[in-house]
Structures are given as C-alpha cells and as structure tokens.
CSV table of C-alpha atoms and ligand atoms in Angstrom, one decimal:
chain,number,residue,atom,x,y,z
Y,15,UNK,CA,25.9,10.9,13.3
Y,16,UNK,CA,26.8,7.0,13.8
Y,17,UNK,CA,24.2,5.0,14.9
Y,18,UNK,CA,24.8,2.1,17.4
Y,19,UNK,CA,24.3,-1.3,15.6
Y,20,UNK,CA,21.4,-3.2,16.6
Y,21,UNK,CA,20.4,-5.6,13.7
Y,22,UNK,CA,23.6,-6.4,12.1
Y,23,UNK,CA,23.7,-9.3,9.0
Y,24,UNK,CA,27.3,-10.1,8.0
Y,25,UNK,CA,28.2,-12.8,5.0
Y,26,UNK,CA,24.3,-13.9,5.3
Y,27,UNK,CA,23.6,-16.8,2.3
Y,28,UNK,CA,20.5,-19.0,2.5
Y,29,UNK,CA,19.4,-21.4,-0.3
Y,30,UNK,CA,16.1,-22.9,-1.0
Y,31,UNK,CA,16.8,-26.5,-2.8
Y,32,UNK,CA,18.8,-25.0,-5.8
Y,33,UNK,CA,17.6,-21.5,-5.6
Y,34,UNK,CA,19.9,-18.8,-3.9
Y,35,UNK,CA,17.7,-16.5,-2.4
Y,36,UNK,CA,20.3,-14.3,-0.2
Y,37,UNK,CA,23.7,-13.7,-1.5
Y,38,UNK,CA,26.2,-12.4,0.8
Y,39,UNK,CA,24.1,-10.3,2.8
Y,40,UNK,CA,26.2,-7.5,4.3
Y,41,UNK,CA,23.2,-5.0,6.4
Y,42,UNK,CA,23.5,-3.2,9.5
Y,43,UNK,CA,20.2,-1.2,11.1
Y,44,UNK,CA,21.1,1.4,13.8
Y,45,UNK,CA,19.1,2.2,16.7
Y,46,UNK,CA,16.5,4.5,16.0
Y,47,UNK,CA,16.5,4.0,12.3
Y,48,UNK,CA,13.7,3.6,9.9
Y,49,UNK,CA,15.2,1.2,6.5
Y,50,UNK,CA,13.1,0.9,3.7
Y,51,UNK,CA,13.5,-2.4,1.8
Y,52,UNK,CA,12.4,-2.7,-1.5
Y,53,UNK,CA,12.7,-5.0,-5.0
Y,54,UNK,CA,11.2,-6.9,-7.7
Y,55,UNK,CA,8.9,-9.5,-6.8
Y,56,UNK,CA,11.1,-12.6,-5.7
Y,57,UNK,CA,14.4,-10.8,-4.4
Y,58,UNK,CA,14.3,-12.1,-1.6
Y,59,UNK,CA,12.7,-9.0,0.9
Y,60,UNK,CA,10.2,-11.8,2.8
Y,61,UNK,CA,13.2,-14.5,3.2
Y,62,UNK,CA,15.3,-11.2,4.8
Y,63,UNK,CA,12.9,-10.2,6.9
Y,64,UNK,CA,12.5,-14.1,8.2
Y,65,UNK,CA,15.8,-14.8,8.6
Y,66,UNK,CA,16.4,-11.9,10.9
Y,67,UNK,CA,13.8,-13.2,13.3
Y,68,UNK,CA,14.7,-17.0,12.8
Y,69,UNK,CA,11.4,-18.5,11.0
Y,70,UNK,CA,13.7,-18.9,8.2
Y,71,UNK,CA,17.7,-20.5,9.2
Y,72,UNK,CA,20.8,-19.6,7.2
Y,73,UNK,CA,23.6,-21.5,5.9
Y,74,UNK,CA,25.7,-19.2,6.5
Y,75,UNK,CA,27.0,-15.7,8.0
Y,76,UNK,CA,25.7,-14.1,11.0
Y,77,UNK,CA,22.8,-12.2,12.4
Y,78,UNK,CA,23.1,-10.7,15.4
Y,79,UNK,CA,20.2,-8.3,17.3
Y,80,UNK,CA,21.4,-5.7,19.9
Y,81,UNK,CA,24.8,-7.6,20.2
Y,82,UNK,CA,23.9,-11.4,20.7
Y,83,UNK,CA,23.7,-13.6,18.3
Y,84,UNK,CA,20.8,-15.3,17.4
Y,85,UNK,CA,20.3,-19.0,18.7
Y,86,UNK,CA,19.0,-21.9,16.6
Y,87,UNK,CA,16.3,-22.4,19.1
Y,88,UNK,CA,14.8,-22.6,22.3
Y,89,UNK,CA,14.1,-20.5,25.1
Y,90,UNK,CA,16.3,-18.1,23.7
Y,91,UNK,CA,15.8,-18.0,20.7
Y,92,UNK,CA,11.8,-17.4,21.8
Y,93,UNK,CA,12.6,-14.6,24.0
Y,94,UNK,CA,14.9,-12.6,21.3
Y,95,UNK,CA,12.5,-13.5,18.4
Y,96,UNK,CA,10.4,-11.4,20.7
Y,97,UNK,CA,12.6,-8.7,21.0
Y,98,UNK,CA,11.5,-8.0,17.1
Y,99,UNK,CA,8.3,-7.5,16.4
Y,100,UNK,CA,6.6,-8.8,12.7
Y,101,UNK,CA,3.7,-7.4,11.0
Y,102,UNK,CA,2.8,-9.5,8.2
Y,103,UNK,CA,0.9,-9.0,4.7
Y,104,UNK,CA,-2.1,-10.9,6.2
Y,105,UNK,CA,-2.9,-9.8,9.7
Y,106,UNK,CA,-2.6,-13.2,11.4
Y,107,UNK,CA,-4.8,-12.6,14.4
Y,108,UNK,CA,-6.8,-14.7,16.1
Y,109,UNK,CA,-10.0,-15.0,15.1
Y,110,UNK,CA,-11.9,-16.5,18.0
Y,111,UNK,CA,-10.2,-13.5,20.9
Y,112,UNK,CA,-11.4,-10.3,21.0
Y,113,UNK,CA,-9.2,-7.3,19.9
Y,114,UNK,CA,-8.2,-6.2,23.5
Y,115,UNK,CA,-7.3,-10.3,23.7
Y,116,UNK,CA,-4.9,-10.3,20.8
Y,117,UNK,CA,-3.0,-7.8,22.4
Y,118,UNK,CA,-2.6,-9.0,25.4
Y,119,UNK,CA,-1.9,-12.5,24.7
Y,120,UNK,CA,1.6,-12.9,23.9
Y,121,UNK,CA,3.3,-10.5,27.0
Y,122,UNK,CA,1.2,-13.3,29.5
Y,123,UNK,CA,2.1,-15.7,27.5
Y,124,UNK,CA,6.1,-15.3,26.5
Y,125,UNK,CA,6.7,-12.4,29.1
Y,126,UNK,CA,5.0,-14.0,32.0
Y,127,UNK,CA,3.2,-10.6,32.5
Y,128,UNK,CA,0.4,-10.4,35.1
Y,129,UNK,CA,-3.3,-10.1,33.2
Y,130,UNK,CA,-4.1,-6.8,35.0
Y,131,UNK,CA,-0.5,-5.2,34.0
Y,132,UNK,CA,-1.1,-6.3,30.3
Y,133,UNK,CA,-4.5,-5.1,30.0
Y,134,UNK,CA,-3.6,-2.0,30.6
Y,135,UNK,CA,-0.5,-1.6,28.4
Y,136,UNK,CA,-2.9,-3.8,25.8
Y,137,UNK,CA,-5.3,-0.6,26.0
Y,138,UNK,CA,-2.7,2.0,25.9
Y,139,UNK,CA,-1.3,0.4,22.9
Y,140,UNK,CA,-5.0,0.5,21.3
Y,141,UNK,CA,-5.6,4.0,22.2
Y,142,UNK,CA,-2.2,4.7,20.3
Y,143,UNK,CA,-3.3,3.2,17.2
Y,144,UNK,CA,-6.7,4.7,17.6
Y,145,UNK,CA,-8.5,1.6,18.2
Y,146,UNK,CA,-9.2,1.4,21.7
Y,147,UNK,CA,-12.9,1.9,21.3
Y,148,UNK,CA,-13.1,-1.5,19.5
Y,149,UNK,CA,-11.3,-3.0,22.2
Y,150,UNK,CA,-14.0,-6.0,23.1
Y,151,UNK,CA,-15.2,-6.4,19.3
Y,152,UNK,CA,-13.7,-9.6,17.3
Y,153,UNK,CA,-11.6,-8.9,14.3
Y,154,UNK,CA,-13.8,-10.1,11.6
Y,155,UNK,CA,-16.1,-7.1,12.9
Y,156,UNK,CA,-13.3,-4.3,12.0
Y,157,UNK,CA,-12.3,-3.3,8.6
Y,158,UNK,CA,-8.4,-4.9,6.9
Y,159,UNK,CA,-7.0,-1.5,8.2
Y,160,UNK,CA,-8.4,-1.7,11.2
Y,161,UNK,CA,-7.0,-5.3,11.7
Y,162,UNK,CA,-3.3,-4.1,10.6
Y,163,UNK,CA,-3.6,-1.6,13.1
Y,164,UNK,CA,-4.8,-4.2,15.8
Y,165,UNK,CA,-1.6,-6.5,14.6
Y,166,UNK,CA,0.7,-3.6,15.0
Y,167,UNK,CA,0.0,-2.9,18.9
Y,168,UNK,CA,0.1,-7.0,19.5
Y,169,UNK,CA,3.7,-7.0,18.1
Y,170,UNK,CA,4.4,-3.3,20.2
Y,171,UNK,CA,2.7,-5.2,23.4
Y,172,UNK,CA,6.0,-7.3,23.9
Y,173,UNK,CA,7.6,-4.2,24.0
Y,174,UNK,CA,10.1,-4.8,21.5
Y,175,UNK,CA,13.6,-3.9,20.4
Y,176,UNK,CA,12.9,-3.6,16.2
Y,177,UNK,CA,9.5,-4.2,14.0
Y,178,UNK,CA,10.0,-5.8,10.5
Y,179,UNK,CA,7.2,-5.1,8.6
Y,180,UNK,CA,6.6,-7.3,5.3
Y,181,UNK,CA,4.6,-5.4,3.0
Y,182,UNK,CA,1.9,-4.1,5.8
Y,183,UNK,CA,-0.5,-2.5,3.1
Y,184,UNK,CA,-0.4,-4.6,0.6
Y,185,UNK,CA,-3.5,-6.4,1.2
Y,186,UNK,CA,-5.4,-3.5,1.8
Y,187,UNK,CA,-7.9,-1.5,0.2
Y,188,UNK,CA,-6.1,1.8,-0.9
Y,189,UNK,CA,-8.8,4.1,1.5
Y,190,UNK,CA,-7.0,2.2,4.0
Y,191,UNK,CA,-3.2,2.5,3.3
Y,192,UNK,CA,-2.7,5.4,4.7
Y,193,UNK,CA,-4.5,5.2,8.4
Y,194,UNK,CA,-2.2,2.1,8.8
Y,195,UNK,CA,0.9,4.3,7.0
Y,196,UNK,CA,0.3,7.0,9.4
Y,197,UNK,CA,0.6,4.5,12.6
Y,198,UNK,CA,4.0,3.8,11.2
Y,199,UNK,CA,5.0,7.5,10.5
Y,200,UNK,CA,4.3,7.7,14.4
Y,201,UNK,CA,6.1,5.2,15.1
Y,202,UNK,CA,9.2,6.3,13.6
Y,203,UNK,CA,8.7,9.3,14.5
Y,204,UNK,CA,9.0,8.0,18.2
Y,205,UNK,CA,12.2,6.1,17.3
Y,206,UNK,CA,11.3,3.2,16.7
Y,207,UNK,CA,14.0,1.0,14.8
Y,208,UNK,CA,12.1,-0.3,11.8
Y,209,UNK,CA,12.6,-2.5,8.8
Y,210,UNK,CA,9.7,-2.1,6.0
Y,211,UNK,CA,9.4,-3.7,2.8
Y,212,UNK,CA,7.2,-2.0,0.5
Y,213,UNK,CA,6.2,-0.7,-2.6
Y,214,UNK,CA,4.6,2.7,-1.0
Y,215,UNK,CA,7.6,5.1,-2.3
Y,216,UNK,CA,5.8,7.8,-0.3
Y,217,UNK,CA,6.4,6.2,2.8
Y,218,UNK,CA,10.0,5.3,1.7
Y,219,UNK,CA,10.4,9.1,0.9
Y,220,UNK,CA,9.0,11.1,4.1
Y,221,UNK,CA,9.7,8.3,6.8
Y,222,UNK,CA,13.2,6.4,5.5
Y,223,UNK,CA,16.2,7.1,6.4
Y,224,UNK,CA,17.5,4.3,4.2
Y,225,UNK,CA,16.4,2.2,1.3
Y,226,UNK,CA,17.9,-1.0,0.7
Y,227,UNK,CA,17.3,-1.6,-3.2
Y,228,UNK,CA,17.4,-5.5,-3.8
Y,229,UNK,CA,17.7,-7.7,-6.6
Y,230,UNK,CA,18.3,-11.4,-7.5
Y,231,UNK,CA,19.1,-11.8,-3.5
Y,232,UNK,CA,21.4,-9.5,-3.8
Y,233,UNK,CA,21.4,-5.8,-2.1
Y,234,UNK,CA,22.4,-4.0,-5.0
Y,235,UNK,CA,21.8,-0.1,-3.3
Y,236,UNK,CA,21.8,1.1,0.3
Y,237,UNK,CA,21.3,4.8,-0.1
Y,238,UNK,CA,19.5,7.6,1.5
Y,239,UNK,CA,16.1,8.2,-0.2
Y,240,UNK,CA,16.4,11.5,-1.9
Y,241,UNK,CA,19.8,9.9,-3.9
Y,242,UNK,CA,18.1,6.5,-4.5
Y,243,UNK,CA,15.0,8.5,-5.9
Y,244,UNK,CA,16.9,10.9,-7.6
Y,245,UNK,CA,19.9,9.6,-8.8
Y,246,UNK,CA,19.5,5.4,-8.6
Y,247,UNK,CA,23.2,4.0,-9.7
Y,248,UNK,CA,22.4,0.5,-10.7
Y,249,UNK,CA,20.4,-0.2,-14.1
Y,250,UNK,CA,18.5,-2.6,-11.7
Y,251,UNK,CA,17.1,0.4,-9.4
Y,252,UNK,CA,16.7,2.6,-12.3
Y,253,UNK,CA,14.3,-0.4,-14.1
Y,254,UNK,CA,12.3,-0.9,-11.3
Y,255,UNK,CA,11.8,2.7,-10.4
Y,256,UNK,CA,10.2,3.4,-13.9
Y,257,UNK,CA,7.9,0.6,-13.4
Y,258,UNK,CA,6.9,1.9,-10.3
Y,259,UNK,CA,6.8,5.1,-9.8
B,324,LIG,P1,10.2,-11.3,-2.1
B,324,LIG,O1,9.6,-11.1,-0.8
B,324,LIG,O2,11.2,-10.3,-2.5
B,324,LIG,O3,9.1,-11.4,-3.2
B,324,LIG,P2,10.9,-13.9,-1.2
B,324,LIG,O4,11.9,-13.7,-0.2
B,324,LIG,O5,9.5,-14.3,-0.8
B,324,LIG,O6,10.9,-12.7,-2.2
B,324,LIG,O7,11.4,-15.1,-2.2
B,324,LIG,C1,12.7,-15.2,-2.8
B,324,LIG,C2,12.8,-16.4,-3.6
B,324,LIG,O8,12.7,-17.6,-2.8
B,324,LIG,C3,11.6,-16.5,-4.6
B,324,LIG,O9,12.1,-17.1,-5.8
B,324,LIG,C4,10.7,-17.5,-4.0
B,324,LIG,O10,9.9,-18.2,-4.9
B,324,LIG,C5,11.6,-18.4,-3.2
B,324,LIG,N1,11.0,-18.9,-2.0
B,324,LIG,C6,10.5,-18.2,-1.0
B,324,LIG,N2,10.1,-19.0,0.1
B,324,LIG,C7,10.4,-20.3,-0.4
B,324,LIG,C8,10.2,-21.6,0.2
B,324,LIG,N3,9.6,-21.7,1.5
B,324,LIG,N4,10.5,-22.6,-0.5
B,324,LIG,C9,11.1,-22.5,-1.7
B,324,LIG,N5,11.3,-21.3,-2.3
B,324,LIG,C10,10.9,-20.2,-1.7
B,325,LIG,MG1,7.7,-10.8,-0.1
C-alpha cells in the first residue's frame, strides 16, 4: 500500500566548512510510517534529522513537510518546525518548571492555546506516558527515563504532524531503555509518523517499517527490516551490522 508523502527530501546536500556531511539526499516518510535511521558514528543521522526541522540550513535540494516547503525563517518557519516534534539525546527540559509546566509551555506559547485547555491536554499527554502522577515534581527529581518520557509528551503537546527522535536512549541507563522504547512502540503503534535514529536493533526490528542504513552522508540502504537484517546488500551495512549486533 502507497503511503501519502509527508516528509519528503529530494537532492538534499549540506556542507560543514570542507566536510560533506549529506550527499544527495533522496528520502521520502509516508504518513503513518515508522523509519529507522541508522549508521556509523559521524554519517550524518543528527545533521538529517536537523535539517528536516531547519536548526540546521541546506545548500541545496528540498525538504518539504506535508506538501509545503520549508521556509528559511520566521513565523512560518516557527509554526511548521512545530508541526515536527524532536526528542533529543539529552532531555532539554527546563529545569526551573515543573513537569506538568514543560508540557504545557510551548502550545501557550507558539499555539496561543488558553492555560486551562493546555493543562489538560498537558495531563492527558502525562497519563499516556505514565507520568502523570509526577506531574508537579521538577525534573531533577525524576529518574533519565523518566525525563525522556516527560520530553516526549512536551514535543506530542503541540500536537504534531512527525517526531524525529535522535538517539532517545542513548543517554540512559539500560534498566531504563525500554520504559522509554515502549512509549515509542505506542506511539507507532497509534500511527504516529516517526523518524528514529538508533542503535537499538530491537526497536528497528518489531516497530520499523523502514531502515535507512547511512554512511559517509550517504543513504547507502532503504529496506524493510527483515531484508536489511537478513540479507544487508552493501559491504557498508554488512560491516556495521557485525559490529553491532
Ligand atoms: P551522526 O549523528 O551520524 O553521528 P552528525 O550528523 O552528527 O553524525 O555529523 C556528521 C559529520 O558532521 C561529522 O563528521 C561531524 O563531526 C560533522 N559535524 C556535525 N555538526 C557539525 C558542526 N556544527 N560543525 C562542524 N561539523 C559538524
Ligand atoms: Mg548523531
């Protein structure tokens, strides 16, 4: 079944100084699909996942999310970076605002939502990711996988269009991989369009529907999981996989 485009990359190069770290970029992410990126250290995954939500520009080629184009910046460019949702490494919230706070802070903010409307999406968002009892504490009083789960609902609160996660477990201690894995696996489940890099090759596995293999900013395999675990093509993907797995 074809999926309708909704993050599509086409021609994509971006340098930094003398370094080319994206090479012809050719990706499109259907609605509703779950892509697994993943790569050597320095291929590039983190400047992908930047460029589709602007922090980082491109020289060339296009991106384009649910049909328009990305703008350089302003107004519109704030509103569609909102559309997709990032979960980072390190959880990035703000320390000084409670949990229930975090949440709610961008949709009043960006969205202009009224406080009481937000609230209550902000706890329904926490109750999904099984925090909502720790709604009032601060997040240096909640474990790393507790915080990853808090910076998951702030990025669902603006209700958006795609999450990009960039390697959402790698900072954490492994007991606490898989409570922040499992909130994904929901999440897919749901239909949530998703782009993840990283190096859990279960997740890949039982929640992908793609994995993009890349290499020297290059993607050098797009393939369904069971071939690219099974059968890689490229010596590249077949390297890396016995490192890895
Ligand atoms: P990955 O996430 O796959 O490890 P990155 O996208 O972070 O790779 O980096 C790709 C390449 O670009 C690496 O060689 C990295 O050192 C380089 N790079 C990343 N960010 C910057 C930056 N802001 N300035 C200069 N070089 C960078
Ligand atoms: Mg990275």
């Amino acid at each position: 079944m074809a999926r309708e485009p909704l993050i599509v990359l086409s021609g994509v190069n971006k340098h930094f100084g003398q370094l080319h770290v994206l090479k012809d970029i050719e990706l499109t992410i259907g609605r509703g699909e779950v892509v697994v990126v993943i790569g050597p250290s320095g291929s590039g995954k983190s400047t992908l996942c930047r460029a589709i939500n602007r922090l980082e520009p491109v020289e060339s080629g296009t991106i384009t999310i649910d049909g328009e184009p990305l703008p350089a910046e302003g107004r519109a460019l704030a509103r569609l970076r909102a559309d997709v949702g990032m979960v980072f490494q390190s959880f990035n919230l703000f320390a000084h605002k409670t949990v229930l706070q975090n949440v709610m802070l961008a949709p009043v903010k960006v969205r202009g939502r009224g406080k009481a409307e937000s609230e209550r999406h902000a706890r329904e968002l926490l109750e999904r990711v099984g925090l909502v009892a720790h709604a009032d504490k601060y997040p240096a009083q909640l474990s790393g996988g507790q915080q990853q789960r808090v910076a998951i609902a702030r990025a669902l609160a603006m209700n958006p269009k795609a999450m990009l996660f960039d390697e959402p477990t790698s900072a954490l201690d492994p007991e606490m991989i898989n409570e922040v894995l499992e909130v994904m696996r929901q999440l897919a489940e749901e239909g949530m369009t998703m782009v993840v890099v990283t190096h859990e090759m279960g997740f890949a596995r039982s929640a992908a529907h793609r994995v993009v293999f890349m290499a020297d900013g290059r993607i050098i395999e797009d393939r369904v999981p069971e071939e690219f675990f099974t059968a890689p093509e490229s010596e590249r993907a077949k390297d890396f996989l016995s490192k890895i797995l």
